[in-house]
mmCIF file of C-alpha atoms in Angstrom:
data_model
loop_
_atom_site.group_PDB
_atom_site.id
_atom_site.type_symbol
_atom_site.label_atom_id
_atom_site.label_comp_id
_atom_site.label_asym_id
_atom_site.label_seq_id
_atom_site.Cartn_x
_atom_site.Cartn_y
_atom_site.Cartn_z
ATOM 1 C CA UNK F 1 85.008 32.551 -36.176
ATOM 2 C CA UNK F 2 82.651 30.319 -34.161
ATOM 3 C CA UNK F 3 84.268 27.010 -32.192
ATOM 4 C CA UNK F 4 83.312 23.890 -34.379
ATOM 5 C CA UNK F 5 82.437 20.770 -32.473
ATOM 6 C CA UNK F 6 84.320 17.535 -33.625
ATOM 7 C CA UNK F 7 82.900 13.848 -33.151
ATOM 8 C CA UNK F 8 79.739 15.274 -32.426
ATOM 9 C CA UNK F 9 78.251 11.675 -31.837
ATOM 10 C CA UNK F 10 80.459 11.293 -28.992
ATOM 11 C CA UNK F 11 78.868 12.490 -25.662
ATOM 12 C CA UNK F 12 81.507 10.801 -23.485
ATOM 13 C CA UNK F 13 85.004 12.884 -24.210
ATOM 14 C CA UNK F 14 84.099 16.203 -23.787
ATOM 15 C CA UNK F 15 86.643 18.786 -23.916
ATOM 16 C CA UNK F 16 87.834 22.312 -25.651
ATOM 17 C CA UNK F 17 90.438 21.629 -27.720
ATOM 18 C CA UNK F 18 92.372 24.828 -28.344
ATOM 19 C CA UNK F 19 94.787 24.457 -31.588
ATOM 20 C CA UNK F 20 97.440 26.920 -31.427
ATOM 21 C CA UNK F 21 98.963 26.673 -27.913
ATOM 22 C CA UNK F 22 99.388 28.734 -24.720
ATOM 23 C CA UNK F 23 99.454 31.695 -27.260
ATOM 24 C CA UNK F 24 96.505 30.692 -29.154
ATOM 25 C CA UNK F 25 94.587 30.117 -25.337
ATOM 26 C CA UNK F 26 95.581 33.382 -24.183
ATOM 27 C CA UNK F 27 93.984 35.336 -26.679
ATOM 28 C CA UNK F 28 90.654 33.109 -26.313
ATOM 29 C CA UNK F 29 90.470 33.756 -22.830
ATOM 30 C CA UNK F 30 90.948 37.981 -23.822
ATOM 31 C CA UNK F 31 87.714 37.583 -25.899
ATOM 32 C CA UNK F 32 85.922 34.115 -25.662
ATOM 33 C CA UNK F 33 82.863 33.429 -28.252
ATOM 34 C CA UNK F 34 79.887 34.061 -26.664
ATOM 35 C CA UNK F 35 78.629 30.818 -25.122
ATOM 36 C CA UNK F 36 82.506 30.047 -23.563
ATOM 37 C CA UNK F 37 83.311 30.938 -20.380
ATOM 38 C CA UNK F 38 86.589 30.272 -18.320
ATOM 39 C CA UNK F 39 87.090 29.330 -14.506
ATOM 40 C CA UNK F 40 90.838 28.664 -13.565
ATOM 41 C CA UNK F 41 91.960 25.823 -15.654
ATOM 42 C CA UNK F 42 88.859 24.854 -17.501
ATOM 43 C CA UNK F 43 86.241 26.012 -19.602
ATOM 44 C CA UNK F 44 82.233 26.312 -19.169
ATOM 45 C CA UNK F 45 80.783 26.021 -22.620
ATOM 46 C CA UNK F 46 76.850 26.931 -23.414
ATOM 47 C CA UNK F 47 74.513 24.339 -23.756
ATOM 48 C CA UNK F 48 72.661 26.533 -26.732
ATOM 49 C CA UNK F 49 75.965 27.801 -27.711
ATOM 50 C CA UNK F 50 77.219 23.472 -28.536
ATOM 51 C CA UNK F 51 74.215 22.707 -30.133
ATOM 52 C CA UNK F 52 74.862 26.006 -32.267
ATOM 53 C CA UNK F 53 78.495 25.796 -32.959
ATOM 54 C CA UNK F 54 77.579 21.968 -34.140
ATOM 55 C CA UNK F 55 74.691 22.947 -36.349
ATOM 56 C CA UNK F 56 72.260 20.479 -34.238
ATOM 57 C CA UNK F 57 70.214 22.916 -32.585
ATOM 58 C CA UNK F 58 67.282 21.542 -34.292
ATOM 59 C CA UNK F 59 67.798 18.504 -34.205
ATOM 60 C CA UNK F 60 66.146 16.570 -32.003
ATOM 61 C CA UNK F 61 67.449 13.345 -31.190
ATOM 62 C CA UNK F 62 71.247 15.039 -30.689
ATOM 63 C CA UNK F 63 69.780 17.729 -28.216
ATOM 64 C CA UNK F 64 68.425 14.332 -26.575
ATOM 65 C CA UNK F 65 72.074 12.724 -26.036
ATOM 66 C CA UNK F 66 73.437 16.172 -25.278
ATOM 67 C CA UNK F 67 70.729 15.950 -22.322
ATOM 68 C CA UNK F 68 71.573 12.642 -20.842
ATOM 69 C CA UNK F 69 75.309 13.704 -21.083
ATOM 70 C CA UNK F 70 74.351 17.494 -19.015
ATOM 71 C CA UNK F 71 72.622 14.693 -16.360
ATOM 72 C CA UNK F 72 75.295 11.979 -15.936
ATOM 73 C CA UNK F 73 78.035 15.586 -15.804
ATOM 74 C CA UNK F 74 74.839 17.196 -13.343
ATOM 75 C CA UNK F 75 75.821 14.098 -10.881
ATOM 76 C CA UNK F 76 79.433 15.109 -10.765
ATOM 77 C CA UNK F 77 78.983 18.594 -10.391
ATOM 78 C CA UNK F 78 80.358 19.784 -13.685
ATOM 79 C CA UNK F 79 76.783 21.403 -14.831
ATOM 80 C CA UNK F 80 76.375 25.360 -14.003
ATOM 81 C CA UNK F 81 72.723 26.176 -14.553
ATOM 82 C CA UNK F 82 72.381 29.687 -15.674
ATOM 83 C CA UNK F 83 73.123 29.739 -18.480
ATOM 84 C CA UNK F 84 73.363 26.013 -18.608
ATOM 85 C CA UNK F 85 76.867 25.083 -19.318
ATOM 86 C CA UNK F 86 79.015 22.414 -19.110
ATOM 87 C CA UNK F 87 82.237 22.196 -17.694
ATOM 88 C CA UNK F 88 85.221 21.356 -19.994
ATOM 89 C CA UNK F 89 88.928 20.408 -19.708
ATOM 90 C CA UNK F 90 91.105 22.295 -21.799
ATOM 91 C CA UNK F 91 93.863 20.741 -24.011
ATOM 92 C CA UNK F 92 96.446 22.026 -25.709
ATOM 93 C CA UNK F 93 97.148 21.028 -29.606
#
């Protein structure tokens, strides 16, 4: 099954919640959804692959907010460009 995205109006706590546990993360890291990508002890998720996996990809105004939050995360160095991704703490549930 694809991710879902929660609070999708919130651009400012972004992270990959993984329910399940250690168990649950081990098997996601075996075979992550395309668009998820993991680097030591976080995760870089797909720019297309959010918007997707939210159901905004057309719309236009989220793909806006999703853009100001891939510049303010650009400034800190948590942006990889190809494919654009964004970096993402993981946590536990």
């Amino acid at each position: 099954t694809a991710p879902r995205v929660e609070d999708q109006e919130n651009f400012r706590a972004f992270k990959l919640l993984v329910q399940g546990g250690a168990h649950a993360l081990a098997a996601l890291k075996k075979a992550p959804p395309a668009g998820l990508a993991f680097e030591e002890d976080h995760a870089w998720i797909a720019a297309d692959a959010l918007a997707g996996w939210a159901g905004r990809a057309e719309d236009q105004a989220w793909r806006e907010n999703l853009h100001r939050m891939i510049a303010f995360a650009r400034q800190h160095g948590w942006i990889r460009e190809e494919p654009l991704s964004i970096r993402a703490h993981v946590e536990l549930a």
